[in-house]
Amino acid sequence: MIRGVIVMNDQGNPRLIKFYEFQPPEKQQELVRSIYRILCSRAENVSNFVKADSLLGPNVRLVYKTFSTLYFVFIFDKSENELAMMDLMQVFVETLNKCFREVCELHVVFNFYKIHMILDEIILGGQVLETSSEEVANAVDAISRLEKNANSMIPSFSGWHR
Amino acid sequence: MGSQGGFGQSKEFLDLIKSIGESRSKAEEDRIVLREVETLKLRLNDPNTPKYKLKEYIIRLLYVEMLGHDASFGYIHAVKMTHDENLLLKRSGYLAVTLFLNEDHDLIILIVNTIQKDLKSDNYLVVCAALNAVCRLINEETIPAVLPQVVELLGHQKEAVRKKAVMALHRFSQKAPGSVSHLISNFRKKLCDNDPGVMGAALCPLFDLITADVDKYKDLVVSFVNILKQVAERRLPKTYDYHQMPAPFIQIKLLKILSLLGIGDKKASEQMYTIVGDIMRKCDSTSNIGNAILYESICCVSSLHPNPKLLEAAADAIAKFLKSDSHNLKYLGIDALTRLIKINPEIAEQHQLAVIDCLEDPDDTLKRKTFDLLYKMTKSSNVEVIVDRMIEYMISINDSHYKTEIASRCVELGEQFAPSNQWFIQTMNKVFEHAGDLVNAKVAHNLMKLIAEGFGEDDDTADSQLRSSAVESYLRIMGEPKLPSAFLQVICWVLGEYGIADDKYSSSYIIGKLCDVAEAHPDDDTVKAYAVTGIMKIYSFEIASGKPVDLLPECQSLIEEMLASHSTDLQQRAYELQSIFTLDAQAVKKIMPVDSTCDDIESDKNLSFLDGYVQQAIENGAQPYIPESERFGISSISDFKSHEEHETSAHALRFEAYELPKPSLPHNIPPVLASSTELVPVEPSYVADILHPTSAPSASDAGSSELKLRLDGVQKKWGRPTYSSPAPSSSSIDQVKVQNETPRPDSASSSKPKIPDTSYISRKQQIEISPEKQKLAASLFGGSAKSEGRHLPSQKNSKTQNHTSDTSRSSKAPAPDTAVKTSQPPPDLLDMGEPSIASSTPSVDPFKQFEGLFDFTQETTPVSTGGVDGATKDSDFTSLFADMSLSAQTHIDPNPEPNGLRGSKVEPSAHQLNKGPNLKEALEKDALVRHVGVTPSGQNPILFKDLLG
């Protein structure tokens, strides 16, 4: 299963942390730090895989990829295929691109909620749920629409829809 | 803000992020975040905060926690939000609780009710949100509360809900297999769901279930094969395609499942051969996902019952991976190779150069993967090279986790395949020196044992040579600072036992050294104990041989220090050492016999030597000993026993409960043991101190066997685990036993260290490589180091082939490497003054271009570009060869190409081009060539004439 997804920027600031098995906040911070250290030490043009058994136990590996200023990291165990994880990451990023046009770090920061929503449509309980970025984007759109409708029931406030 | 998908944030949030982004130090950031925490605390606790603001506050809270600050005060607000009717608030609440809480958190109980209600909601989005939360927040206790609803949702009309319900059920079975065991049939049913997505979701739990118990699911083999077939034949709706591959994630999952079902099952495997073969053929190896499926197929093939055709296909695919420029693919290639060599060990030889390239790659991940491979393919013929490499790498890294792993692997391989004891000791020294504190303590004892036992034959001279070389190496090493404790223990023990065995060193010299060790490690009681026992042995040997001995002053002070030690163990040893001097030679000889560690120690379990004493005591009116088991019986039939007896037995019962397992006979062990117990770790724990160090094996043995008679929990709970575990007591008997089952191959196998298999030799001779790698490859893969046979004609053939008919992708690689080679090793080629060389060395650039092309093909996929590529590349090569021809006449190609080799075999040298041949490197290589003694033959110019015609 997939153990977790981390997005951080090239300074090691976390932008999204999601673990599919509970990790206490301190442990999460520690993981982010040590993963950042590992990623920094890796040269360019090497493989995108890292063995992470010192962090999370035997057979745990991670796949990472950089997209502009962001590191995307998927942590998973031996029941997943490394290359397939790369593609799943691709799906994730493609979907982000669909939802935000030219996605960048700021989008991720400001749309924390939506990013989680997207990720929840792709991965559920550590298992791959959907791999078509189109489907994911549609689902997310549908949810957003419905939420907006629900939201409009709340008395309007000028600062709400900026 | 429009680009942010309409999810506007308030100014506050913007400012917060901005100021965090601009903060110059961690402290400043912390201050900002803490201020934010205070704000949020106020706002969230304020009952007047409008609802629509809540969502933003909770998101900000998530953000704060993500940055590593405590947000626990807000958890309850997140829980409250899940209760809200408003969809947005509810979903935000669910998101927050899934991120904040763990499944055992106290607040969960407040959410379960809401989840129950939401699972029944008409709005599928609410249901989905609740299912998300279920996956993350429900634990074993709360599963029953939501289980009925989740099961009901398996039949929901929306496939998204069905999918999530399957996943939720899967989560339950992961967390508490028992709770859903009656529902497993649902997973099977969902395989037939008319939505492929739901079917795909059902594969996940089935994969787990099959992993746990294969046999229950053998009946599904046909179904899985059928599904896979339908997927591979593109029968699924187009929407399931991903990068032109039909439902790749489902394919991968199915392949994983099939490989589980096929392990060791010929019949099942046979059903799968066709479809797996089909998939491998159809795989689009230019896309990432295509390669993922290909790799998964190889894994599947390697676990199925072997099928020659599939294995061949797998080997071809591996060759493709290894040949690739992508490190990811190389990594997978190495991994796949590791799997395949279990079935077909020879396959590794085809790829030896690729493997060596990976080993030298700067990519750590790849390197480690390659070490995994080497570890799996180690045998006695290549153990030296592999372990040397491992140690070299071990020294170079800092990651203590991996260091430990690799050190224990070195030890394991050394113990298993060591060609000679000498080598073993040297290797272990190296491992200990650099990772001594990381390896298992057992290893140290194995090493001591080996030195004590020698070759296991009656070859005394060899044994003593081994020992004196060990002593010598230790005397050399021990001065170094910061040696690991385990290693020092070994050193002390060996010096004590064999330091003066060959009369090379005086006793005072060795004793002085041992004192130094003890002094240099004032905090390490274990090392000190080893040292003082070593000293004791040396003195004993001296006394026993009748020489006059003087207590060295530094030794005297050491003893005094130890007498005052907090450790009773050290005190004991110091007293023992002191008392040695008061004994005569004969007594000392008995206590510390020279070189007696390997002698079997007869321990008298019945303590028969006490029989006389016992007899006498009974005659004097003492009560006879009643075995504990019988004592127990007495208490149960005590009705007709006298009151007094009843009391004793009752007393006995209580006594047992607390005291029984304590080895109660420690002092009766013959003193001979003293010298052998040193083989055992000196446990600095209190247990070890309480138990007399020589506490007998007989005692603990007796204790445990006694215990087996009665298994009524209580006693076991109190007694057994405490006393059966401490290592020291098991001592001598274990020792003797282990000594007999020598873990290393004996001299029978070690005497023929490097007789390479003939098959390797022949292959070896065919493959052409740079000498440096050739040598390494030879030692790794068992070939002869220098290939003599140079098959000129064949070389000619293959080269012309490359040069002319080079349009297919598979033969791209070999072509450039011919060029590389010509520019490399021969000495005259490397004459720096020759301008033509200078022009031929830039050959790097064409390769770079070529790499670019290669990438290009990977990216753009279509097969048709292959032709174009080939053409462009061809022109590159022709230009190269044209360059070459200027100088080539005088040059020699030391690396003949093999005859009629498939791409896979030629491939290895292709990796040279990654490194880019430059003059400096070439020079170094040349130096190495000379050093190794491979001198190029002088016939090759003909080749070039032929080639360039």
mmCIF file with all atom_site columns, N, CA, C and O in Angstrom, chain B residues 787-793 795 825-828 888-896 929 933-944:
data_model
loop_
_atom_site.group_PDB
_atom_site.id
_atom_site.type_symbol
_atom_site.label_atom_id
_atom_site.label_alt_id
_atom_site.label_comp_id
_atom_site.label_asym_id
_atom_site.label_entity_id
_atom_site.label_seq_id
_atom_site.pdbx_PDB_ins_code
_atom_site.Cartn_x
_atom_site.Cartn_y
_atom_site.Cartn_z
_atom_site.occupancy
_atom_site.B_iso_or_equiv
_atom_site.pdbx_formal_charge
_atom_site.auth_seq_id
_atom_site.auth_comp_id
_atom_site.auth_asym_id
_atom_site.auth_atom_id
_atom_site.pdbx_PDB_model_num
ATOM 1   N N  . SER B 1 787 ? 41.325 -12.609 -20.782 1.00 0.00 ? 787 SER B N  1
ATOM 2   C CA . SER B 1 787 ? 40.875 -13.460 -21.877 1.00 0.00 ? 787 SER B CA 1
ATOM 3   C C  . SER B 1 787 ? 41.948 -13.472 -22.944 1.00 0.00 ? 787 SER B C  1
ATOM 4   O O  . SER B 1 787 ? 42.422 -12.442 -23.392 1.00 0.00 ? 787 SER B O  1
ATOM 5   N N  . GLU B 1 788 ? 42.325 -14.646 -23.307 1.00 0.00 ? 788 GLU B N  1
ATOM 6   C CA . GLU B 1 788 ? 43.411 -14.759 -24.263 1.00 0.00 ? 788 GLU B CA 1
ATOM 7   C C  . GLU B 1 788 ? 42.880 -14.730 -25.701 1.00 0.00 ? 788 GLU B C  1
ATOM 8   O O  . GLU B 1 788 ? 43.458 -14.153 -26.580 1.00 0.00 ? 788 GLU B O  1
ATOM 9   N N  . GLY B 1 789 ? 41.788 -15.429 -25.865 1.00 0.00 ? 789 GLY B N  1
ATOM 10  C CA . GLY B 1 789 ? 41.319 -15.622 -27.232 1.00 0.00 ? 789 GLY B CA 1
ATOM 11  C C  . GLY B 1 789 ? 40.768 -14.346 -27.833 1.00 0.00 ? 789 GLY B C  1
ATOM 12  O O  . GLY B 1 789 ? 39.876 -13.727 -27.300 1.00 0.00 ? 789 GLY B O  1
ATOM 13  N N  . ARG B 1 790 ? 41.309 -13.960 -28.894 1.00 0.00 ? 790 ARG B N  1
ATOM 14  C CA . ARG B 1 790 ? 40.741 -12.805 -29.580 1.00 0.00 ? 790 ARG B CA 1
ATOM 15  C C  . ARG B 1 790 ? 40.250 -13.280 -30.936 1.00 0.00 ? 790 ARG B C  1
ATOM 16  O O  . ARG B 1 790 ? 41.020 -13.720 -31.781 1.00 0.00 ? 790 ARG B O  1
ATOM 17  N N  . HIS B 1 791 ? 38.981 -13.148 -31.120 1.00 0.00 ? 791 HIS B N  1
ATOM 18  C CA . HIS B 1 791 ? 38.411 -13.695 -32.347 1.00 0.00 ? 791 HIS B CA 1
ATOM 19  C C  . HIS B 1 791 ? 38.249 -12.582 -33.346 1.00 0.00 ? 791 HIS B C  1
ATOM 20  O O  . HIS B 1 791 ? 37.220 -11.933 -33.420 1.00 0.00 ? 791 HIS B O  1
ATOM 21  N N  . LEU B 1 792 ? 39.283 -12.387 -34.071 1.00 0.00 ? 792 LEU B N  1
ATOM 22  C CA . LEU B 1 792 ? 39.236 -11.275 -35.004 1.00 0.00 ? 792 LEU B CA 1
ATOM 23  C C  . LEU B 1 792 ? 38.114 -11.371 -36.019 1.00 0.00 ? 792 LEU B C  1
ATOM 24  O O  . LEU B 1 792 ? 37.399 -10.411 -36.228 1.00 0.00 ? 792 LEU B O  1
ATOM 25  N N  . PRO B 1 793 ? 37.981 -12.478 -36.654 1.00 0.00 ? 793 PRO B N  1
ATOM 26  C CA . PRO B 1 793 ? 36.961 -12.553 -37.698 1.00 0.00 ? 793 PRO B CA 1
ATOM 27  C C  . PRO B 1 793 ? 35.581 -12.191 -37.167 1.00 0.00 ? 793 PRO B C  1
ATOM 28  O O  . PRO B 1 793 ? 34.870 -11.388 -37.762 1.00 0.00 ? 793 PRO B O  1
ATOM 29  N N  . GLN B 1 795 ? 34.811 -10.476 -34.716 1.00 0.00 ? 795 GLN B N  1
ATOM 30  C CA . GLN B 1 795 ? 34.738 -9.059  -34.387 1.00 0.00 ? 795 GLN B CA 1
ATOM 31  C C  . GLN B 1 795 ? 34.401 -8.254  -35.628 1.00 0.00 ? 795 GLN B C  1
ATOM 32  O O  . GLN B 1 795 ? 33.561 -7.380  -35.623 1.00 0.00 ? 795 GLN B O  1
ATOM 33  N N  . PRO B 1 825 ? 42.184 2.115   -25.049 1.00 0.00 ? 825 PRO B N  1
ATOM 34  C CA . PRO B 1 825 ? 43.319 1.553   -24.360 1.00 0.00 ? 825 PRO B CA 1
ATOM 35  C C  . PRO B 1 825 ? 44.674 1.521   -25.063 1.00 0.00 ? 825 PRO B C  1
ATOM 36  O O  . PRO B 1 825 ? 45.657 1.672   -24.378 1.00 0.00 ? 825 PRO B O  1
ATOM 37  N N  . PRO B 1 826 ? 44.758 1.296   -26.342 1.00 0.00 ? 826 PRO B N  1
ATOM 38  C CA . PRO B 1 826 ? 46.106 1.019   -26.857 1.00 0.00 ? 826 PRO B CA 1
ATOM 39  C C  . PRO B 1 826 ? 47.022 2.191   -26.591 1.00 0.00 ? 826 PRO B C  1
ATOM 40  O O  . PRO B 1 826 ? 46.627 3.335   -26.796 1.00 0.00 ? 826 PRO B O  1
ATOM 41  N N  . PRO B 1 827 ? 48.211 1.900   -26.204 1.00 0.00 ? 827 PRO B N  1
ATOM 42  C CA . PRO B 1 827 ? 49.135 2.943   -25.787 1.00 0.00 ? 827 PRO B CA 1
ATOM 43  C C  . PRO B 1 827 ? 49.419 3.965   -26.887 1.00 0.00 ? 827 PRO B C  1
ATOM 44  O O  . PRO B 1 827 ? 49.376 5.162   -26.642 1.00 0.00 ? 827 PRO B O  1
ATOM 45  N N  . ASP B 1 828 ? 49.638 3.486   -28.065 1.00 0.00 ? 828 ASP B N  1
ATOM 46  C CA . ASP B 1 828 ? 50.048 4.441   -29.080 1.00 0.00 ? 828 ASP B CA 1
ATOM 47  C C  . ASP B 1 828 ? 48.920 5.400   -29.424 1.00 0.00 ? 828 ASP B C  1
ATOM 48  O O  . ASP B 1 828 ? 49.137 6.523   -29.813 1.00 0.00 ? 828 ASP B O  1
ATOM 49  N N  . ALA B 1 888 ? 43.326 5.243   -37.339 1.00 0.00 ? 888 ALA B N  1
ATOM 50  C CA . ALA B 1 888 ? 43.016 3.859   -37.019 1.00 0.00 ? 888 ALA B CA 1
ATOM 51  C C  . ALA B 1 888 ? 44.040 2.863   -37.530 1.00 0.00 ? 888 ALA B C  1
ATOM 52  O O  . ALA B 1 888 ? 44.284 1.850   -36.879 1.00 0.00 ? 888 ALA B O  1
ATOM 53  N N  . GLN B 1 889 ? 44.620 3.153   -38.679 1.00 0.00 ? 889 GLN B N  1
ATOM 54  C CA . GLN B 1 889 ? 45.530 2.176   -39.261 1.00 0.00 ? 889 GLN B CA 1
ATOM 55  C C  . GLN B 1 889 ? 46.557 1.692   -38.243 1.00 0.00 ? 889 GLN B C  1
ATOM 56  O O  . GLN B 1 889 ? 46.920 0.541   -38.215 1.00 0.00 ? 889 GLN B O  1
ATOM 57  N N  . THR B 1 890 ? 47.015 2.630   -37.482 1.00 0.00 ? 890 THR B N  1
ATOM 58  C CA . THR B 1 890 ? 48.059 2.246   -36.542 1.00 0.00 ? 890 THR B CA 1
ATOM 59  C C  . THR B 1 890 ? 47.501 1.730   -35.230 1.00 0.00 ? 890 THR B C  1
ATOM 60  O O  . THR B 1 890 ? 48.245 1.353   -34.356 1.00 0.00 ? 890 THR B O  1
ATOM 61  N N  . HIS B 1 891 ? 46.210 1.753   -35.117 1.00 0.00 ? 891 HIS B N  1
ATOM 62  C CA . HIS B 1 891 ? 45.634 1.422   -33.821 1.00 0.00 ? 891 HIS B CA 1
ATOM 63  C C  . HIS B 1 891 ? 45.195 -0.013  -33.726 1.00 0.00 ? 891 HIS B C  1
ATOM 64  O O  . HIS B 1 891 ? 45.033 -0.711  -34.701 1.00 0.00 ? 891 HIS B O  1
ATOM 65  N N  . ILE B 1 892 ? 45.012 -0.345  -32.524 1.00 0.00 ? 892 ILE B N  1
ATOM 66  C CA . ILE B 1 892 ? 44.654 -1.719  -32.237 1.00 0.00 ? 892 ILE B CA 1
ATOM 67  C C  . ILE B 1 892 ? 43.369 -1.702  -31.433 1.00 0.00 ? 892 ILE B C  1
ATOM 68  O O  . ILE B 1 892 ? 43.213 -0.901  -30.521 1.00 0.00 ? 892 ILE B O  1
ATOM 69  N N  . ASP B 1 893 ? 42.539 -2.566  -31.774 1.00 0.00 ? 893 ASP B N  1
ATOM 70  C CA . ASP B 1 893 ? 41.360 -2.695  -30.921 1.00 0.00 ? 893 ASP B CA 1
ATOM 71  C C  . ASP B 1 893 ? 41.552 -3.883  -29.996 1.00 0.00 ? 893 ASP B C  1
ATOM 72  O O  . ASP B 1 893 ? 41.586 -5.014  -30.437 1.00 0.00 ? 893 ASP B O  1
ATOM 73  N N  . PRO B 1 894 ? 41.715 -3.604  -28.754 1.00 0.00 ? 894 PRO B N  1
ATOM 74  C CA . PRO B 1 894 ? 41.980 -4.702  -27.824 1.00 0.00 ? 894 PRO B CA 1
ATOM 75  C C  . PRO B 1 894 ? 40.703 -5.446  -27.443 1.00 0.00 ? 894 PRO B C  1
ATOM 76  O O  . PRO B 1 894 ? 40.750 -6.426  -26.735 1.00 0.00 ? 894 PRO B O  1
ATOM 77  N N  . ASN B 1 895 ? 39.623 -4.981  -27.918 1.00 0.00 ? 895 ASN B N  1
ATOM 78  C CA . ASN B 1 895 ? 38.367 -5.566  -27.438 1.00 0.00 ? 895 ASN B CA 1
ATOM 79  C C  . ASN B 1 895 ? 37.553 -6.166  -28.572 1.00 0.00 ? 895 ASN B C  1
ATOM 80  O O  . ASN B 1 895 ? 36.651 -5.556  -29.098 1.00 0.00 ? 895 ASN B O  1
ATOM 81  N N  . PRO B 1 896 ? 37.899 -7.337  -28.939 1.00 0.00 ? 896 PRO B N  1
ATOM 82  C CA . PRO B 1 896 ? 37.185 -7.936  -30.050 1.00 0.00 ? 896 PRO B CA 1
ATOM 83  C C  . PRO B 1 896 ? 35.717 -8.150  -29.699 1.00 0.00 ? 896 PRO B C  1
ATOM 84  O O  . PRO B 1 896 ? 35.378 -8.514  -28.591 1.00 0.00 ? 896 PRO B O  1
ATOM 85  N N  . VAL B 1 929 ? 45.962 -1.224  -17.828 1.00 0.00 ? 929 VAL B N  1
ATOM 86  C CA . VAL B 1 929 ? 46.155 -2.321  -18.772 1.00 0.00 ? 929 VAL B CA 1
ATOM 87  C C  . VAL B 1 929 ? 47.564 -2.855  -18.643 1.00 0.00 ? 929 VAL B C  1
ATOM 88  O O  . VAL B 1 929 ? 47.792 -4.051  -18.506 1.00 0.00 ? 929 VAL B O  1
ATOM 89  N N  . GLY B 1 933 ? 48.760 -6.336  -17.255 1.00 0.00 ? 933 GLY B N  1
ATOM 90  C CA . GLY B 1 933 ? 49.547 -7.188  -18.117 1.00 0.00 ? 933 GLY B CA 1
ATOM 91  C C  . GLY B 1 933 ? 48.814 -7.630  -19.359 1.00 0.00 ? 933 GLY B C  1
ATOM 92  O O  . GLY B 1 933 ? 49.236 -8.548  -20.043 1.00 0.00 ? 933 GLY B O  1
ATOM 93  N N  . VAL B 1 934 ? 47.728 -6.990  -19.641 1.00 0.00 ? 934 VAL B N  1
ATOM 94  C CA . VAL B 1 934 ? 47.050 -7.322  -20.881 1.00 0.00 ? 934 VAL B CA 1
ATOM 95  C C  . VAL B 1 934 ? 47.623 -6.422  -21.955 1.00 0.00 ? 934 VAL B C  1
ATOM 96  O O  . VAL B 1 934 ? 47.366 -5.231  -21.987 1.00 0.00 ? 934 VAL B O  1
ATOM 97  N N  . THR B 1 935 ? 48.380 -6.966  -22.832 1.00 0.00 ? 935 THR B N  1
ATOM 98  C CA . THR B 1 935 ? 48.914 -6.131  -23.898 1.00 0.00 ? 935 THR B CA 1
ATOM 99  C C  . THR B 1 935 ? 48.134 -6.429  -25.167 1.00 0.00 ? 935 THR B C  1
ATOM 100 O O  . THR B 1 935 ? 47.889 -7.583  -25.498 1.00 0.00 ? 935 THR B O  1
ATOM 101 N N  . PRO B 1 936 ? 47.759 -5.415  -25.803 1.00 0.00 ? 936 PRO B N  1
ATOM 102 C CA . PRO B 1 936 ? 46.937 -5.605  -27.000 1.00 0.00 ? 936 PRO B CA 1
ATOM 103 C C  . PRO B 1 936 ? 47.731 -6.306  -28.092 1.00 0.00 ? 936 PRO B C  1
ATOM 104 O O  . PRO B 1 936 ? 48.930 -6.063  -28.247 1.00 0.00 ? 936 PRO B O  1
ATOM 105 N N  . SER B 1 937 ? 47.057 -7.130  -28.814 1.00 0.00 ? 937 SER B N  1
ATOM 106 C CA . SER B 1 937 ? 47.734 -7.786  -29.927 1.00 0.00 ? 937 SER B CA 1
ATOM 107 C C  . SER B 1 937 ? 47.805 -6.803  -31.081 1.00 0.00 ? 937 SER B C  1
ATOM 108 O O  . SER B 1 937 ? 47.119 -5.803  -31.112 1.00 0.00 ? 937 SER B O  1
ATOM 109 N N  . GLY B 1 938 ? 48.604 -7.098  -32.013 1.00 0.00 ? 938 GLY B N  1
ATOM 110 C CA . GLY B 1 938 ? 48.875 -6.082  -33.032 1.00 0.00 ? 938 GLY B CA 1
ATOM 111 C C  . GLY B 1 938 ? 48.227 -6.313  -34.374 1.00 0.00 ? 938 GLY B C  1
ATOM 112 O O  . GLY B 1 938 ? 48.724 -5.859  -35.384 1.00 0.00 ? 938 GLY B O  1
ATOM 113 N N  . GLN B 1 939 ? 47.109 -7.016  -34.386 1.00 0.00 ? 939 GLN B N  1
ATOM 114 C CA . GLN B 1 939 ? 46.607 -7.380  -35.701 1.00 0.00 ? 939 GLN B CA 1
ATOM 115 C C  . GLN B 1 939 ? 45.444 -6.528  -36.167 1.00 0.00 ? 939 GLN B C  1
ATOM 116 O O  . GLN B 1 939 ? 45.008 -6.645  -37.298 1.00 0.00 ? 939 GLN B O  1
ATOM 117 N N  . ASN B 1 940 ? 44.988 -5.696  -35.318 1.00 0.00 ? 940 ASN B N  1
ATOM 118 C CA . ASN B 1 940 ? 43.718 -5.065  -35.619 1.00 0.00 ? 940 ASN B CA 1
ATOM 119 C C  . ASN B 1 940 ? 43.655 -4.120  -36.810 1.00 0.00 ? 940 ASN B C  1
ATOM 120 O O  . ASN B 1 940 ? 42.590 -3.951  -37.363 1.00 0.00 ? 940 ASN B O  1
ATOM 121 N N  . PRO B 1 941 ? 44.722 -3.500  -37.170 1.00 0.00 ? 941 PRO B N  1
ATOM 122 C CA . PRO B 1 941 ? 44.598 -2.601  -38.310 1.00 0.00 ? 941 PRO B CA 1
ATOM 123 C C  . PRO B 1 941 ? 43.860 -3.234  -39.480 1.00 0.00 ? 941 PRO B C  1
ATOM 124 O O  . PRO B 1 941 ? 43.091 -2.570  -40.164 1.00 0.00 ? 941 PRO B O  1
ATOM 125 N N  . ILE B 1 942 ? 44.086 -4.489  -39.665 1.00 0.00 ? 942 ILE B N  1
ATOM 126 C CA . ILE B 1 942 ? 43.407 -5.174  -40.764 1.00 0.00 ? 942 ILE B CA 1
ATOM 127 C C  . ILE B 1 942 ? 41.910 -5.011  -40.616 1.00 0.00 ? 942 ILE B C  1
ATOM 128 O O  . ILE B 1 942 ? 41.193 -4.769  -41.568 1.00 0.00 ? 942 ILE B O  1
ATOM 129 N N  . LEU B 1 943 ? 41.540 -5.123  -39.404 1.00 0.00 ? 943 LEU B N  1
ATOM 130 C CA . LEU B 1 943 ? 40.116 -5.016  -39.110 1.00 0.00 ? 943 LEU B CA 1
ATOM 131 C C  . LEU B 1 943 ? 39.579 -3.702  -39.631 1.00 0.00 ? 943 LEU B C  1
ATOM 132 O O  . LEU B 1 943 ? 38.539 -3.642  -40.262 1.00 0.00 ? 943 LEU B O  1
ATOM 133 N N  . PHE B 1 944 ? 40.303 -2.684  -39.368 1.00 0.00 ? 944 PHE B N  1
ATOM 134 C CA . PHE B 1 944 ? 39.797 -1.381  -39.761 1.00 0.00 ? 944 PHE B CA 1
ATOM 135 C C  . PHE B 1 944 ? 39.794 -1.211  -41.258 1.00 0.00 ? 944 PHE B C  1
ATOM 136 O O  . PHE B 1 944 ? 38.934 -0.560  -41.806 1.00 0.00 ? 944 PHE B O  1
#
